[in-house]
Each structure stands twice: as structure tokens, then as C-alpha cells.
Amino acid sequence: LSLHDALPIFGAEPWECAVVEDSLYSAKTAKNAGFRIIGINDECHSPEDRAKLREISDMYIYDYNGLVGELNP
């Protein structure tokens, strides 16, 4: 099930959703489709890819605890 296929199930538009992603390619694809991006650090990716991911992300976190902190201030 693709992200776009899931949208009607939830009655949502891409800009109303966020994709949590550690892969630069996947994040770019989702961003180009109109989704908000929450980039998450993953040391297995190159420093260059992690820097590019930070640039295109609407929010960047270093672990999932960072996301929980944002959702529950």
C-alpha cells in the first residue's frame, strides 16, 4: 500500500500528513509528493546524505525520543 493509496482511507491530503524517514531518496520522493518530512538520523547513511536529509526535512530528530518530545511537550 503506497502513501497515496492510504490517503483516502484516512480522508487526508499529503500536506496534512508527515512521513518519518531516514532515507534521503525516500524522503525526497515523499516531499515531492507533498508530504511533510520528519527526518530521523541514522548513522548507516553517509554524513552528506544525513546533511541533505536535514535540509529537506520539516523537522529533524536524532532518535524517536525526539519525536515523542515534540508530540507531547
Short mmCIF file of N, CA and C in Angstrom, two decimals:
data_model
loop_
_atom_site.label_atom_id
_atom_site.label_comp_id
_atom_site.label_asym_id
_atom_site.label_seq_id
_atom_site.Cartn_x
_atom_site.Cartn_y
_atom_site.Cartn_z
N LEU A 1 0.85 -1.17 0.00
CA LEU A 1 0.00 0.00 0.00
C LEU A 1 0.90 1.24 0.00
N SER A 2 0.76 2.07 -1.00
CA SER A 2 1.58 3.28 -1.08
C SER A 2 1.00 4.37 -0.19
N LEU A 3 1.80 5.39 0.04
CA LEU A 3 1.32 6.52 0.84
C LEU A 3 0.08 7.15 0.21
N HIS A 4 0.11 7.34 -1.10
CA HIS A 4 -1.04 7.95 -1.78
C HIS A 4 -2.27 7.05 -1.73
N ASP A 5 -2.08 5.74 -1.78
CA ASP A 5 -3.21 4.82 -1.68
C ASP A 5 -3.84 4.86 -0.29
N ALA A 6 -3.04 5.15 0.72
CA ALA A 6 -3.55 5.19 2.10
C ALA A 6 -4.32 6.47 2.40
N LEU A 7 -4.07 7.54 1.66
CA LEU A 7 -4.71 8.82 1.96
C LEU A 7 -6.23 8.75 2.00
N PRO A 8 -6.90 8.16 1.00
CA PRO A 8 -8.36 8.11 1.06
C PRO A 8 -8.90 7.32 2.26
N ILE A 9 -8.15 6.33 2.70
CA ILE A 9 -8.58 5.55 3.86
C ILE A 9 -8.71 6.45 5.08
N PHE A 10 -7.79 7.40 5.20
CA PHE A 10 -7.79 8.31 6.34
C PHE A 10 -8.49 9.62 6.06
N GLY A 11 -8.92 9.82 4.81
CA GLY A 11 -9.57 11.07 4.44
C GLY A 11 -8.63 12.25 4.56
N ALA A 12 -7.37 12.06 4.17
CA ALA A 12 -6.36 13.09 4.36
C ALA A 12 -5.71 13.47 3.03
N GLU A 13 -5.10 14.63 3.04
CA GLU A 13 -4.29 15.12 1.92
C GLU A 13 -2.82 15.00 2.32
N PRO A 14 -1.91 14.94 1.34
CA PRO A 14 -0.50 14.78 1.67
C PRO A 14 0.03 15.83 2.65
N TRP A 15 -0.33 17.08 2.48
CA TRP A 15 0.20 18.13 3.34
C TRP A 15 -0.33 18.05 4.77
N GLU A 16 -1.33 17.21 4.99
CA GLU A 16 -1.86 17.00 6.34
C GLU A 16 -1.15 15.85 7.06
N CYS A 17 -0.22 15.21 6.38
CA CYS A 17 0.45 14.03 6.90
C CYS A 17 1.95 14.27 6.99
N ALA A 18 2.60 13.49 7.81
CA ALA A 18 4.06 13.55 7.91
C ALA A 18 4.61 12.15 7.71
N VAL A 19 5.72 12.09 7.01
CA VAL A 19 6.43 10.84 6.79
C VAL A 19 7.70 10.89 7.62
N VAL A 20 7.92 9.87 8.45
CA VAL A 20 9.15 9.76 9.23
C VAL A 20 10.10 8.89 8.42
N GLU A 21 11.26 9.46 8.08
CA GLU A 21 12.13 8.75 7.15
C GLU A 21 13.60 9.00 7.47
N ASP A 22 14.42 7.94 7.30
CA ASP A 22 15.87 8.09 7.47
C ASP A 22 16.59 8.04 6.13
N SER A 23 15.90 7.67 5.08
CA SER A 23 16.49 7.54 3.76
C SER A 23 16.28 8.82 2.95
N LEU A 24 17.35 9.38 2.44
CA LEU A 24 17.26 10.61 1.65
C LEU A 24 16.38 10.41 0.42
N TYR A 25 16.58 9.32 -0.31
CA TYR A 25 15.79 9.08 -1.52
C TYR A 25 14.30 9.02 -1.20
N SER A 26 13.95 8.25 -0.18
CA SER A 26 12.53 8.11 0.18
C SER A 26 11.96 9.43 0.67
N ALA A 27 12.75 10.17 1.43
CA ALA A 27 12.28 11.47 1.92
C ALA A 27 12.06 12.44 0.76
N LYS A 28 12.96 12.44 -0.21
CA LYS A 28 12.78 13.31 -1.39
C LYS A 28 11.50 12.94 -2.15
N THR A 29 11.27 11.64 -2.30
CA THR A 29 10.09 11.17 -3.01
C THR A 29 8.82 11.62 -2.30
N ALA A 30 8.78 11.45 -0.99
CA ALA A 30 7.61 11.86 -0.21
C ALA A 30 7.44 13.38 -0.23
N LYS A 31 8.54 14.12 -0.13
CA LYS A 31 8.49 15.58 -0.15
C LYS A 31 7.94 16.07 -1.48
N ASN A 32 8.42 15.47 -2.58
CA ASN A 32 7.95 15.85 -3.90
C ASN A 32 6.47 15.52 -4.11
N ALA A 33 5.96 14.57 -3.35
CA ALA A 33 4.55 14.20 -3.42
C ALA A 33 3.68 15.09 -2.52
N GLY A 34 4.32 15.99 -1.78
CA GLY A 34 3.55 16.94 -0.97
C GLY A 34 3.46 16.61 0.51
N PHE A 35 4.13 15.56 0.95
CA PHE A 35 4.09 15.19 2.36
C PHE A 35 5.09 16.03 3.16
N ARG A 36 4.78 16.27 4.43
CA ARG A 36 5.76 16.86 5.33
C ARG A 36 6.73 15.75 5.75
N ILE A 37 7.98 16.12 5.98
CA ILE A 37 9.00 15.13 6.28
C ILE A 37 9.57 15.36 7.68
N ILE A 38 9.60 14.27 8.43
CA ILE A 38 10.34 14.24 9.70
C ILE A 38 11.53 13.34 9.44
N GLY A 39 12.68 13.94 9.28
CA GLY A 39 13.90 13.18 9.05
C GLY A 39 14.41 12.63 10.37
N ILE A 40 14.92 11.41 10.32
CA ILE A 40 15.49 10.82 11.53
C ILE A 40 16.91 10.37 11.24
N ASN A 41 17.80 10.72 12.12
CA ASN A 41 19.21 10.39 11.96
C ASN A 41 19.42 8.88 11.95
N ASP A 42 20.27 8.42 11.05
CA ASP A 42 20.69 7.02 11.02
C ASP A 42 22.14 7.00 10.60
N GLU A 43 22.99 6.55 11.49
CA GLU A 43 24.43 6.55 11.26
C GLU A 43 24.87 5.66 10.10
N CYS A 44 24.00 4.79 9.61
CA CYS A 44 24.39 3.93 8.50
C CYS A 44 24.44 4.71 7.18
N HIS A 45 23.84 5.90 7.13
CA HIS A 45 23.88 6.74 5.94
C HIS A 45 25.08 7.67 6.02
N SER A 46 25.57 8.10 4.87
CA SER A 46 26.74 8.96 4.83
C SER A 46 26.46 10.31 5.48
N PRO A 47 27.48 10.98 5.99
CA PRO A 47 27.29 12.32 6.56
C PRO A 47 26.67 13.29 5.55
N GLU A 48 27.02 13.14 4.28
CA GLU A 48 26.47 14.01 3.25
C GLU A 48 24.97 13.79 3.08
N ASP A 49 24.55 12.52 3.04
CA ASP A 49 23.12 12.22 2.91
C ASP A 49 22.35 12.68 4.14
N ARG A 50 22.94 12.51 5.33
CA ARG A 50 22.25 12.97 6.54
C ARG A 50 22.10 14.49 6.52
N ALA A 51 23.11 15.21 6.03
CA ALA A 51 23.03 16.68 5.95
C ALA A 51 21.95 17.09 4.96
N LYS A 52 21.87 16.41 3.82
CA LYS A 52 20.84 16.73 2.83
C LYS A 52 19.46 16.42 3.38
N LEU A 53 19.35 15.32 4.12
CA LEU A 53 18.07 14.97 4.73
C LEU A 53 17.64 16.05 5.71
N ARG A 54 18.57 16.56 6.51
CA ARG A 54 18.25 17.66 7.44
C ARG A 54 17.73 18.87 6.67
N GLU A 55 18.33 19.17 5.53
CA GLU A 55 17.95 20.34 4.74
C GLU A 55 16.52 20.25 4.21
N ILE A 56 16.11 19.06 3.76
CA ILE A 56 14.77 18.96 3.15
C ILE A 56 13.68 18.63 4.17
N SER A 57 14.08 18.27 5.38
CA SER A 57 13.09 17.88 6.39
C SER A 57 12.41 19.09 7.00
N ASP A 58 11.14 18.92 7.31
CA ASP A 58 10.40 19.95 8.04
C ASP A 58 10.77 19.91 9.52
N MET A 59 11.19 18.75 9.97
CA MET A 59 11.67 18.55 11.33
C MET A 59 12.73 17.46 11.24
N TYR A 60 13.77 17.56 12.04
CA TYR A 60 14.82 16.52 12.04
C TYR A 60 15.05 16.10 13.47
N ILE A 61 15.03 14.79 13.69
CA ILE A 61 15.23 14.26 15.03
C ILE A 61 16.39 13.27 15.01
N TYR A 62 16.99 13.06 16.15
CA TYR A 62 18.14 12.16 16.25
C TYR A 62 17.76 10.78 16.75
N ASP A 63 16.57 10.65 17.30
CA ASP A 63 16.02 9.36 17.67
C ASP A 63 14.53 9.55 17.89
N TYR A 64 13.83 8.46 18.08
CA TYR A 64 12.37 8.56 18.21
C TYR A 64 11.95 9.27 19.49
N ASN A 65 12.83 9.33 20.49
CA ASN A 65 12.50 10.09 21.69
C ASN A 65 12.30 11.57 21.34
N GLY A 66 13.04 12.06 20.34
CA GLY A 66 12.86 13.43 19.90
C GLY A 66 11.47 13.68 19.34
N LEU A 67 10.91 12.69 18.66
CA LEU A 67 9.58 12.82 18.12
C LEU A 67 8.53 12.80 19.23
N VAL A 68 8.71 11.91 20.18
CA VAL A 68 7.77 11.84 21.30
C VAL A 68 7.79 13.16 22.06
N GLY A 69 8.97 13.74 22.24
CA GLY A 69 9.08 15.03 22.93
C GLY A 69 8.35 16.14 22.19
N GLU A 70 8.38 16.11 20.86
CA GLU A 70 7.68 17.12 20.07
C GLU A 70 6.17 16.94 20.14
N LEU A 71 5.72 15.70 20.18
CA LEU A 71 4.29 15.42 20.19
C LEU A 71 3.67 15.61 21.58
N ASN A 72 4.47 15.46 22.62
CA ASN A 72 4.00 15.58 23.99
C ASN A 72 4.87 16.56 24.75
N PRO A 73 4.73 17.87 24.45
CA PRO A 73 5.62 18.85 25.12
C PRO A 73 5.39 18.93 26.62
#
